[in-house]
Short mmCIF file of C-alpha atoms in Angstrom, two decimals:
data_model
loop_
_atom_site.label_atom_id
_atom_site.label_comp_id
_atom_site.label_asym_id
_atom_site.label_seq_id
_atom_site.Cartn_x
_atom_site.Cartn_y
_atom_site.Cartn_z
CA MET Q 1 25.90 -41.49 7.52
CA THR Q 2 26.36 -45.07 8.69
CA ALA Q 3 27.15 -47.54 5.95
CA ALA Q 4 25.51 -50.65 7.30
CA ILE Q 5 25.30 -53.33 4.64
CA ASP Q 6 28.13 -53.91 2.13
CA GLY Q 7 28.87 -50.20 2.23
CA ARG Q 8 25.26 -49.32 1.39
CA PRO Q 9 23.07 -47.07 3.56
CA CYS Q 10 20.20 -49.03 5.07
CA ILE Q 11 16.62 -47.82 4.74
CA VAL Q 12 13.85 -49.36 6.84
CA MET Q 13 10.51 -49.33 5.02
CA VAL Q 14 7.38 -50.14 7.00
CA ASP Q 15 4.62 -52.00 5.13
CA ALA Q 16 6.39 -51.96 1.78
CA TRP Q 17 3.77 -53.77 -0.27
CA ALA Q 18 3.72 -54.03 -4.05
CA ALA Q 19 1.75 -50.78 -4.30
CA VAL Q 20 4.86 -48.82 -3.25
CA ARG Q 21 7.45 -50.87 -5.12
CA SER Q 22 8.27 -47.80 -7.22
CA LEU Q 23 9.70 -46.18 -4.07
CA VAL Q 24 11.54 -49.37 -3.12
CA LEU Q 25 13.14 -49.53 -6.57
CA LYS Q 26 14.11 -45.85 -6.46
CA PHE Q 27 16.01 -46.37 -3.19
CA LEU Q 28 17.65 -49.48 -4.64
CA GLU Q 29 18.69 -47.53 -7.75
CA GLN Q 30 20.42 -45.03 -5.48
CA GLY Q 31 22.48 -47.74 -3.82
CA SER Q 32 20.48 -48.37 -0.67
CA ALA Q 33 19.83 -51.66 1.09
CA ILE Q 34 16.25 -51.97 2.35
CA VAL Q 35 14.93 -53.78 5.40
CA ARG Q 36 11.22 -54.43 5.18
CA VAL Q 37 9.17 -54.25 8.38
CA GLN Q 38 5.59 -55.52 8.42
CA SER Q 39 3.61 -53.73 11.11
CA THR Q 40 1.03 -56.51 11.57
CA ARG Q 41 1.36 -60.28 11.43
CA GLU Q 42 -1.70 -60.65 9.22
CA VAL Q 43 -1.64 -59.19 5.71
CA PRO Q 44 -4.27 -56.41 5.43
CA TYR Q 45 -7.13 -57.09 3.02
CA VAL Q 46 -6.16 -54.34 0.56
CA TYR Q 47 -2.66 -55.82 0.03
CA ARG Q 48 -3.51 -59.52 -0.26
CA ALA Q 49 -3.79 -59.47 -4.05
CA ALA Q 50 -0.48 -57.58 -4.39
CA PRO Q 51 2.10 -58.68 -1.82
CA TYR Q 52 5.77 -57.76 -2.32
CA VAL Q 53 8.96 -58.96 -4.00
CA PRO Q 54 11.18 -60.62 -1.33
CA GLU Q 55 14.31 -60.19 -3.45
CA ASP Q 56 14.04 -56.41 -3.05
CA PHE Q 57 14.95 -56.60 0.63
CA VAL Q 58 17.96 -57.69 2.67
CA ALA Q 59 15.66 -58.68 5.54
CA ASP Q 60 11.96 -59.01 6.27
CA ILE Q 61 10.91 -58.38 9.88
CA VAL Q 62 7.32 -59.07 10.94
CA HIS Q 63 6.25 -57.21 14.07
CA ASP Q 64 4.32 -59.61 16.31
CA GLY Q 65 3.53 -57.17 19.10
CA ASP Q 66 6.87 -57.25 20.94
CA LEU Q 67 8.12 -53.71 20.32
CA GLU Q 68 11.47 -54.17 22.04
CA ALA Q 69 12.26 -57.23 19.95
CA THR Q 70 11.33 -55.45 16.72
CA VAL Q 71 13.36 -52.35 17.61
CA ALA Q 72 16.38 -54.52 18.42
CA ALA Q 73 16.04 -56.45 15.16
CA VAL Q 74 15.86 -53.24 13.15
CA LYS Q 75 18.66 -51.53 15.08
CA ALA Q 76 21.05 -54.36 14.18
CA PHE Q 77 21.06 -53.07 10.59
CA ALA Q 78 22.13 -49.55 11.67
CA PRO Q 79 19.54 -47.83 9.44
CA VAL Q 80 19.85 -44.21 8.37
CA ALA Q 81 16.11 -43.69 7.90
CA VAL Q 82 12.68 -45.17 8.53
CA VAL Q 83 10.12 -44.61 5.76
CA ALA Q 84 6.40 -45.42 5.74
CA GLY Q 85 5.41 -47.49 2.74
CA GLY Q 86 1.68 -48.13 2.84
CA GLU Q 87 -0.81 -46.06 4.81
CA SER Q 88 -1.01 -48.81 7.42
CA GLY Q 89 2.67 -48.31 8.22
CA VAL Q 90 2.55 -44.60 9.07
CA GLU Q 91 2.21 -44.90 12.85
CA PHE Q 92 4.70 -47.73 13.27
CA ALA Q 93 7.23 -45.86 11.11
CA ASP Q 94 6.83 -42.85 13.42
CA LEU Q 95 7.41 -45.08 16.43
CA LEU Q 96 10.48 -46.83 15.02
CA ALA Q 97 12.11 -43.58 13.91
CA GLU Q 98 11.53 -42.07 17.34
CA ARG Q 99 12.92 -45.09 19.18
CA LEU Q 100 15.99 -45.22 16.91
CA GLY Q 101 16.65 -41.48 17.07
CA LEU Q 102 16.26 -41.06 13.32
CA PRO Q 103 14.59 -38.20 11.41
CA GLY Q 104 10.84 -38.63 11.72
CA ASN Q 105 7.55 -36.98 12.55
CA GLY Q 106 7.39 -38.12 16.17
CA THR Q 107 4.54 -39.95 17.85
CA ALA Q 108 2.69 -37.07 19.51
CA LEU Q 109 0.46 -36.52 16.46
CA SER Q 110 0.71 -40.00 14.93
CA ALA Q 111 -2.94 -40.78 15.56
CA ALA Q 112 -4.02 -37.54 13.89
CA ARG Q 113 -2.06 -38.51 10.80
CA ARG Q 114 -4.24 -41.63 10.48
CA ASP Q 115 -7.59 -40.95 12.16
CA LYS Q 116 -9.76 -38.77 9.87
CA HIS Q 117 -11.61 -37.10 12.75
CA LEU Q 118 -8.49 -36.27 14.77
CA MET Q 119 -6.84 -35.09 11.54
CA VAL Q 120 -9.49 -32.48 10.78
CA GLU Q 121 -9.64 -31.37 14.41
CA ALA Q 122 -5.86 -30.80 14.43
CA VAL Q 123 -6.22 -28.67 11.30
CA ARG Q 124 -9.06 -26.70 12.88
CA ALA Q 125 -7.04 -26.18 16.07
CA ALA Q 126 -4.28 -24.62 13.93
CA GLY Q 127 -6.75 -21.98 12.76
CA LEU Q 128 -7.17 -23.42 9.27
CA ARG Q 129 -10.42 -23.95 7.41
CA ALA Q 130 -11.77 -27.41 8.29
CA ALA Q 131 -14.95 -29.34 7.61
CA ARG Q 132 -17.71 -29.55 10.21
CA GLN Q 133 -17.81 -33.13 11.42
CA LEU Q 134 -18.98 -35.70 13.94
CA ARG Q 135 -17.36 -38.88 15.23
CA ALA Q 136 -20.41 -41.10 14.84
CA THR Q 137 -20.92 -43.87 17.36
CA ASP Q 138 -24.69 -43.69 17.63
CA ALA Q 139 -27.25 -43.71 14.80
CA ASP Q 140 -29.71 -41.35 16.52
CA GLU Q 141 -26.99 -38.82 17.29
CA LEU Q 142 -25.83 -38.94 13.67
CA ALA Q 143 -29.36 -38.45 12.34
CA ALA Q 144 -29.91 -35.44 14.62
CA TRP Q 145 -26.55 -33.94 13.60
CA HIS Q 146 -27.34 -34.35 9.88
CA ARG Q 147 -30.78 -32.79 10.31
CA GLU Q 148 -29.27 -29.77 12.05
CA LEU Q 149 -26.44 -29.42 9.50
CA GLY Q 150 -28.65 -29.93 6.46
CA GLY Q 151 -27.46 -30.65 2.94
CA ARG Q 152 -25.16 -33.47 1.89
CA VAL Q 153 -22.96 -35.36 4.34
CA VAL Q 154 -20.00 -37.68 3.75
CA VAL Q 155 -19.83 -40.76 5.98
CA LYS Q 156 -16.57 -42.73 5.93
CA PRO Q 157 -14.37 -45.12 7.92
CA PRO Q 158 -12.17 -43.40 10.53
CA ARG Q 159 -8.83 -44.92 9.50
CA SER Q 160 -9.20 -46.42 6.02
CA ALA Q 161 -7.71 -45.21 2.72
CA GLY Q 162 -8.91 -44.53 -0.79
CA SER Q 163 -12.62 -44.18 -1.53
CA GLN Q 164 -13.69 -47.62 -0.26
CA GLY Q 165 -16.51 -47.29 2.27
CA VAL Q 166 -17.11 -43.57 1.55
CA PHE Q 167 -20.82 -42.66 1.31
CA PHE Q 168 -22.39 -39.42 0.07
CA CYS Q 169 -25.66 -38.97 1.93
CA ASP Q 170 -28.40 -36.46 1.19
CA THR Q 171 -30.75 -37.40 4.03
CA PRO Q 172 -30.34 -38.40 7.68
CA GLU Q 173 -31.78 -41.79 6.77
CA GLU Q 174 -29.01 -42.34 4.20
CA SER Q 175 -26.39 -41.29 6.77
CA VAL Q 176 -27.75 -43.78 9.28
CA ALA Q 177 -27.74 -46.56 6.68
CA ALA Q 178 -24.11 -45.75 5.81
CA PHE Q 179 -23.16 -45.67 9.48
CA ARG Q 180 -24.73 -49.06 10.11
CA SER Q 181 -22.88 -50.61 7.17
CA LEU Q 182 -19.55 -49.28 8.47
CA ALA Q 183 -19.77 -49.28 12.26
CA ASP Q 184 -19.11 -52.97 12.87
CA ALA Q 185 -17.20 -53.70 9.65
CA ASP Q 186 -13.46 -53.83 8.97
CA ASP Q 187 -11.66 -51.23 6.88
CA VAL Q 188 -9.37 -52.05 3.92
CA PHE Q 189 -6.52 -52.68 6.38
CA SER Q 190 -8.55 -55.40 8.12
CA GLN Q 191 -9.02 -53.24 11.23
CA PRO Q 192 -12.45 -52.67 12.85
CA ASN Q 193 -14.00 -49.28 12.11
CA LYS Q 194 -15.63 -48.90 15.54
CA GLY Q 195 -18.04 -46.31 14.23
CA ALA Q 196 -17.65 -43.79 11.43
CA VAL Q 197 -16.75 -40.19 10.70
CA ALA Q 198 -19.45 -37.89 9.30
CA GLN Q 199 -18.36 -34.64 7.63
CA GLU Q 200 -20.06 -31.87 5.73
CA TYR Q 201 -19.82 -32.29 1.98
CA LEU Q 202 -17.33 -29.81 0.55
CA PRO Q 203 -18.36 -28.30 -2.81
CA GLY Q 204 -15.80 -27.47 -5.46
CA THR Q 205 -13.05 -29.19 -7.43
CA GLU Q 206 -10.94 -31.71 -5.54
CA TYR Q 207 -7.18 -31.66 -6.02
CA MET Q 208 -4.48 -34.12 -5.03
CA VAL Q 209 -1.40 -32.35 -3.71
CA ASN Q 210 1.84 -34.30 -3.29
CA THR Q 211 4.73 -33.05 -1.16
CA VAL Q 212 8.01 -34.12 0.43
CA SER Q 213 9.48 -32.55 3.57
CA ARG Q 214 12.81 -32.50 5.35
CA ASP Q 215 13.48 -30.81 8.71
CA GLY Q 216 10.10 -29.10 8.49
CA ARG Q 217 10.78 -27.59 5.08
CA HIS Q 218 8.18 -28.59 2.50
CA HIS Q 219 8.45 -29.02 -1.26
CA LEU Q 220 5.50 -29.19 -3.67
CA CYS Q 221 6.11 -32.08 -6.09
CA ASP Q 222 2.91 -32.16 -8.18
CA VAL Q 223 -0.78 -31.25 -8.18
CA TRP Q 224 -3.61 -33.18 -9.88
CA ARG Q 225 -7.14 -32.05 -10.66
CA THR Q 226 -9.72 -34.78 -10.17
CA GLY Q 227 -12.54 -35.47 -12.62
CA ARG Q 228 -15.81 -36.73 -11.12
CA LEU Q 229 -19.19 -38.07 -12.13
CA THR Q 230 -22.28 -39.63 -10.62
CA ALA Q 231 -22.49 -43.33 -11.49
CA ASN Q 232 -23.60 -46.65 -10.02
CA GLY Q 233 -25.30 -44.90 -7.12
CA VAL Q 234 -22.17 -42.95 -6.15
CA VAL Q 235 -22.64 -39.20 -6.23
CA ASP Q 236 -19.01 -38.14 -6.42
CA LEU Q 237 -17.06 -40.95 -8.09
CA CYS Q 238 -13.55 -40.01 -9.22
CA ASP Q 239 -12.70 -41.27 -12.71
CA ALA Q 240 -9.75 -39.09 -13.75
CA LEU Q 241 -6.66 -37.25 -12.54
CA SER Q 242 -5.09 -34.52 -14.65
CA LEU Q 243 -1.63 -33.10 -13.98
CA THR Q 244 -1.77 -29.36 -13.27
CA ASP Q 245 1.16 -27.04 -14.02
CA SER Q 246 2.52 -25.13 -11.03
CA ALA Q 247 1.93 -21.86 -12.93
CA SER Q 248 -1.83 -22.44 -12.74
CA ARG Q 249 -3.43 -19.83 -10.47
CA VAL Q 250 -5.07 -22.51 -8.33
CA VAL Q 251 -1.72 -24.00 -7.27
CA GLU Q 252 -0.45 -21.19 -5.01
CA PRO Q 253 -3.43 -21.22 -2.59
CA LEU Q 254 -3.40 -25.03 -2.63
CA ARG Q 255 0.32 -25.10 -1.83
CA ASP Q 256 0.09 -22.52 0.95
CA TYR Q 257 -2.83 -24.31 2.60
CA ALA Q 258 -1.20 -27.74 2.17
CA PHE Q 259 2.02 -26.60 3.84
CA GLN Q 260 0.02 -25.23 6.79
CA VAL Q 261 -1.79 -28.58 7.07
CA LEU Q 262 1.55 -30.40 7.13
CA ASP Q 263 2.70 -28.12 9.96
CA ALA Q 264 -0.56 -28.65 11.85
CA LEU Q 265 -0.12 -32.43 11.66
CA GLY Q 266 3.57 -32.40 12.55
CA ILE Q 267 4.71 -33.75 9.18
CA ARG Q 268 8.34 -32.57 9.11
CA HIS Q 269 9.99 -35.45 7.25
CA GLY Q 270 9.07 -37.49 4.21
CA PRO Q 271 6.28 -37.61 1.62
CA ALA Q 272 2.64 -36.67 2.04
CA HIS Q 273 -0.44 -37.00 -0.15
CA LEU Q 274 -3.16 -34.41 0.48
CA GLU Q 275 -6.69 -34.33 -0.91
CA ILE Q 276 -8.03 -30.78 -0.85
CA ARG Q 277 -11.29 -29.27 -2.09
CA MET Q 278 -11.11 -25.80 -3.61
CA THR Q 279 -14.40 -24.53 -2.22
CA PRO Q 280 -15.92 -21.11 -2.94
CA GLN Q 281 -14.47 -20.01 0.42
CA GLY Q 282 -10.99 -21.36 -0.38
CA PRO Q 283 -9.10 -24.63 0.10
CA CYS Q 284 -10.34 -27.13 2.68
CA LEU Q 285 -8.82 -30.48 3.62
CA VAL Q 286 -10.53 -33.76 2.79
CA GLU Q 287 -7.73 -35.90 4.22
CA VAL Q 288 -3.98 -36.47 4.13
CA GLY Q 289 -1.70 -39.51 4.12
CA ALA Q 290 1.85 -39.23 5.49
CA ARG Q 291 3.28 -41.36 2.66
CA ILE Q 292 3.67 -41.26 -1.12
CA ALA Q 293 0.61 -41.04 -3.34
CA GLY Q 294 -0.89 -44.32 -4.49
CA GLY Q 295 -2.46 -45.37 -7.76
CA GLY Q 296 0.68 -44.97 -9.85
CA ILE Q 297 0.54 -41.19 -9.44
CA PRO Q 298 4.29 -40.70 -8.78
CA ALA Q 299 5.21 -42.65 -11.92
CA CYS Q 300 2.84 -40.55 -14.03
CA ALA Q 301 4.13 -37.36 -12.43
CA GLY Q 302 7.62 -38.44 -13.43
CA LEU Q 303 6.47 -38.85 -17.03
CA GLY Q 304 5.08 -35.36 -17.11
CA ILE Q 305 7.56 -33.43 -14.98
CA GLY Q 306 10.75 -35.48 -15.13
CA GLU Q 307 10.74 -36.25 -11.40
CA SER Q 308 8.23 -36.94 -8.66
CA GLN Q 309 7.79 -37.72 -4.98
CA LEU Q 310 10.05 -40.73 -5.55
CA GLU Q 311 13.20 -38.74 -6.31
CA TRP Q 312 12.38 -36.07 -3.74
CA THR Q 313 11.82 -38.68 -1.01
CA VAL Q 314 15.17 -40.33 -1.74
CA ASP Q 315 16.88 -36.95 -1.55
CA ALA Q 316 15.10 -36.02 1.68
CA TYR Q 317 16.40 -39.14 3.45
CA LEU Q 318 19.74 -39.80 1.73
CA ARG Q 319 20.86 -36.37 0.49
CA PRO Q 320 19.22 -33.70 2.69
CA GLU Q 321 21.70 -31.07 1.53
CA ARG Q 322 20.56 -31.58 -2.07
CA PHE Q 323 16.92 -31.49 -0.94
CA HIS Q 324 17.38 -28.16 0.82
CA ALA Q 325 19.29 -26.68 -2.12
CA ARG Q 326 16.38 -27.42 -4.48
CA ALA Q 327 13.27 -27.26 -2.27
CA GLY Q 328 10.79 -24.60 -3.27
CA THR Q 329 11.70 -24.66 -6.96
CA PRO Q 330 8.41 -24.65 -8.93
CA TYR Q 331 7.90 -27.78 -10.96
CA ARG Q 332 7.13 -27.42 -14.64
CA VAL Q 333 4.98 -29.73 -16.73
CA ARG Q 334 6.94 -30.85 -19.77
CA ARG Q 335 4.23 -33.20 -21.00
CA TYR Q 336 0.66 -33.26 -19.73
CA SER Q 337 -0.38 -36.50 -18.09
CA ALA Q 338 -3.73 -37.93 -17.04
CA ILE Q 339 -4.89 -41.13 -15.38
CA PHE Q 340 -8.35 -42.46 -16.23
CA GLY Q 341 -10.16 -45.23 -14.34
CA MET Q 342 -12.84 -46.93 -16.44
CA VAL Q 343 -16.20 -47.03 -14.67
CA SER Q 344 -17.91 -50.38 -15.13
CA PRO Q 345 -21.73 -50.16 -15.00
CA VAL Q 346 -22.08 -53.96 -15.23
CA GLU Q 347 -21.53 -56.95 -13.00
CA GLY Q 348 -20.89 -60.53 -14.02
CA VAL Q 349 -18.22 -62.62 -15.72
CA LEU Q 350 -16.31 -60.55 -18.26
CA SER Q 351 -15.92 -62.07 -21.72
CA GLU Q 352 -14.29 -59.13 -23.53
CA TYR Q 353 -13.71 -55.40 -23.69
CA ARG Q 354 -15.18 -53.86 -26.82
CA GLY Q 355 -13.34 -50.78 -28.01
CA ILE Q 356 -9.90 -51.04 -26.43
CA GLU Q 357 -8.42 -50.57 -29.91
CA GLU Q 358 -10.08 -47.15 -30.15
CA ILE Q 359 -8.53 -46.12 -26.85
CA GLU Q 360 -5.10 -47.33 -27.94
CA ARG Q 361 -5.37 -45.22 -31.10
CA LEU Q 362 -5.91 -41.99 -29.18
CA GLU Q 363 -3.23 -39.38 -29.86
CA SER Q 364 -2.19 -39.10 -26.21
CA PHE Q 365 -2.47 -42.81 -25.34
CA HIS Q 366 0.52 -43.97 -23.29
CA SER Q 367 -0.39 -47.20 -21.49
CA LEU Q 368 -3.22 -49.38 -20.26
CA SER Q 369 -3.36 -51.48 -17.11
CA THR Q 370 -5.89 -54.33 -17.08
CA LEU Q 371 -7.06 -54.98 -13.51
CA VAL Q 372 -9.98 -57.26 -14.51
CA LYS Q 373 -9.19 -59.68 -17.32
CA PRO Q 374 -11.65 -61.59 -19.54
CA GLY Q 375 -12.81 -64.68 -17.69
CA GLN Q 376 -12.72 -62.90 -14.34
CA ARG Q 377 -15.63 -61.43 -12.46
CA ILE Q 378 -16.25 -57.74 -13.02
CA ARG Q 379 -18.10 -55.54 -10.54
CA ARG Q 380 -19.77 -52.18 -10.86
CA THR Q 381 -17.22 -49.47 -10.15
CA VAL Q 382 -18.09 -47.74 -6.88
CA ASP Q 383 -14.62 -46.79 -5.56
CA ASP Q 384 -10.93 -46.79 -6.47
CA LEU Q 385 -10.62 -50.51 -5.78
CA THR Q 386 -13.08 -51.47 -8.53
CA TYR Q 387 -11.73 -49.86 -11.71
CA PRO Q 388 -11.47 -52.64 -14.32
CA LEU Q 389 -9.00 -50.73 -16.55
CA ILE Q 390 -6.71 -47.76 -15.95
CA VAL Q 391 -5.54 -45.70 -18.92
CA THR Q 392 -2.57 -43.32 -18.82
CA LEU Q 393 -2.44 -40.44 -21.28
CA LEU Q 394 0.60 -38.28 -22.11
CA HIS Q 395 1.00 -35.43 -24.59
CA ASP Q 396 2.72 -32.06 -25.07
CA LEU Q 397 -0.63 -30.30 -25.28
CA GLU Q 398 -3.10 -30.22 -22.39
CA GLU Q 399 -5.98 -29.80 -24.86
CA VAL Q 400 -5.17 -33.11 -26.56
CA VAL Q 401 -5.13 -34.94 -23.24
CA GLN Q 402 -8.46 -33.38 -22.25
CA ARG Q 403 -10.03 -34.26 -25.62
CA ASP Q 404 -8.88 -37.87 -25.26
CA LEU Q 405 -10.22 -38.05 -21.69
CA ASN Q 406 -13.59 -36.93 -23.03
CA THR Q 407 -13.37 -39.55 -25.78
CA ILE Q 408 -12.73 -42.32 -23.26
CA ARG Q 409 -15.73 -41.16 -21.25
CA HIS Q 410 -17.79 -41.41 -24.45
CA LEU Q 411 -16.56 -44.96 -25.12
CA ASP Q 412 -17.05 -46.11 -21.51
CA GLY Q 413 -20.49 -47.57 -20.85
CA GLU Q 414 -22.46 -50.81 -21.00
CA ALA Q 415 -21.58 -51.48 -24.64
CA PHE Q 416 -17.86 -51.46 -23.77
CA TYR Q 417 -18.16 -54.54 -21.54
CA GLY Q 418 -18.99 -57.98 -22.93
CA LEU Q 419 -20.41 -60.45 -20.40
CA ASP Q 420 -20.75 -64.17 -20.90
CA GLY Q 421 -23.83 -66.29 -20.24
CA ARG Q 422 -23.08 -66.50 -16.53
CA ALA Q 423 -23.40 -62.76 -16.06
CA ASP Q 424 -25.95 -61.41 -13.65
CA SER Q 425 -26.60 -57.74 -14.25
#
């Protein structure tokens, strides 16, 4: 291992925005120096409200299109690893690691690790269950495909992240309307969609499966069951994540399928976040990100398990021998954790939240994050970028956490949100 900066191993992190600061801090805690690389000159839309902390990094390199110059600038720090921070940094992290001869996933399948259509086709080519889909570039073709497929269809941006821009469509007309709203728009990373991806709707419970890999060996860090409802015109809106113990019978088929997906997409090093539906026919991929989970999931996993993707990622890059010695050990839930996103049914200028005190008195209440504060504009919640409040629950008993989740759902509604006279509902 090359000690590059004051005796500290250097980690290069691509697109290390505030959303992944937990991973930055974990590397710093373990004595690393971090060089931040920004893969685009312009800051993507999704990160503009939450940039980064400059003091966390020994250098900040902005890639302006000259690959040789960026590679040379990074190489000067003699890094031991290149890690993708945000989703937008996955492909450039692959490229830098390959050019520097460092452990990485290579560039051959980089596009399939970002493009939702290529991703599912790579999974299908590996002989795994995969959704029927269409890369939609023409409204008439999409309408004909939906008519032939029948049932519900999901239309989404090809290379975005989260649930922004995801439409659940029950008729060809709805699919066409969704396509037209996406085709010429930008995704959350400020990149043009250039069409859309249409996929069959997968029935069943959706799970989030988080892993870390080293040298092609995969470790299951944590699994979360999603809670969903129909609200604000969205058929399948996610409002809750509940930590699932590895002893649960659903985990083994999820793990086995997830590991095969990682192999199909060439993910041999580093963290991955998979969204998988447990359909009546078995697990089927929704999508995967070759980076840590977002939304504070690793921190909550750490509360419940004692460690998370954060610790496992550090080990994979800095202490591979420790990773290999421990990989495959089933995780155990010490305390059950859940994350709840409040679903605002109102739009206007927020004056107050009515009932926060009741939430804070819940037996499993752990913390509350206020994303929309009184005096700010609140929007109807239609995706994971529009939750006004996020509540974290933690308790020894799963039943208590579930009861408190149900209580929050009961409290959430129009009466919970006070709007001032400027509100327009």
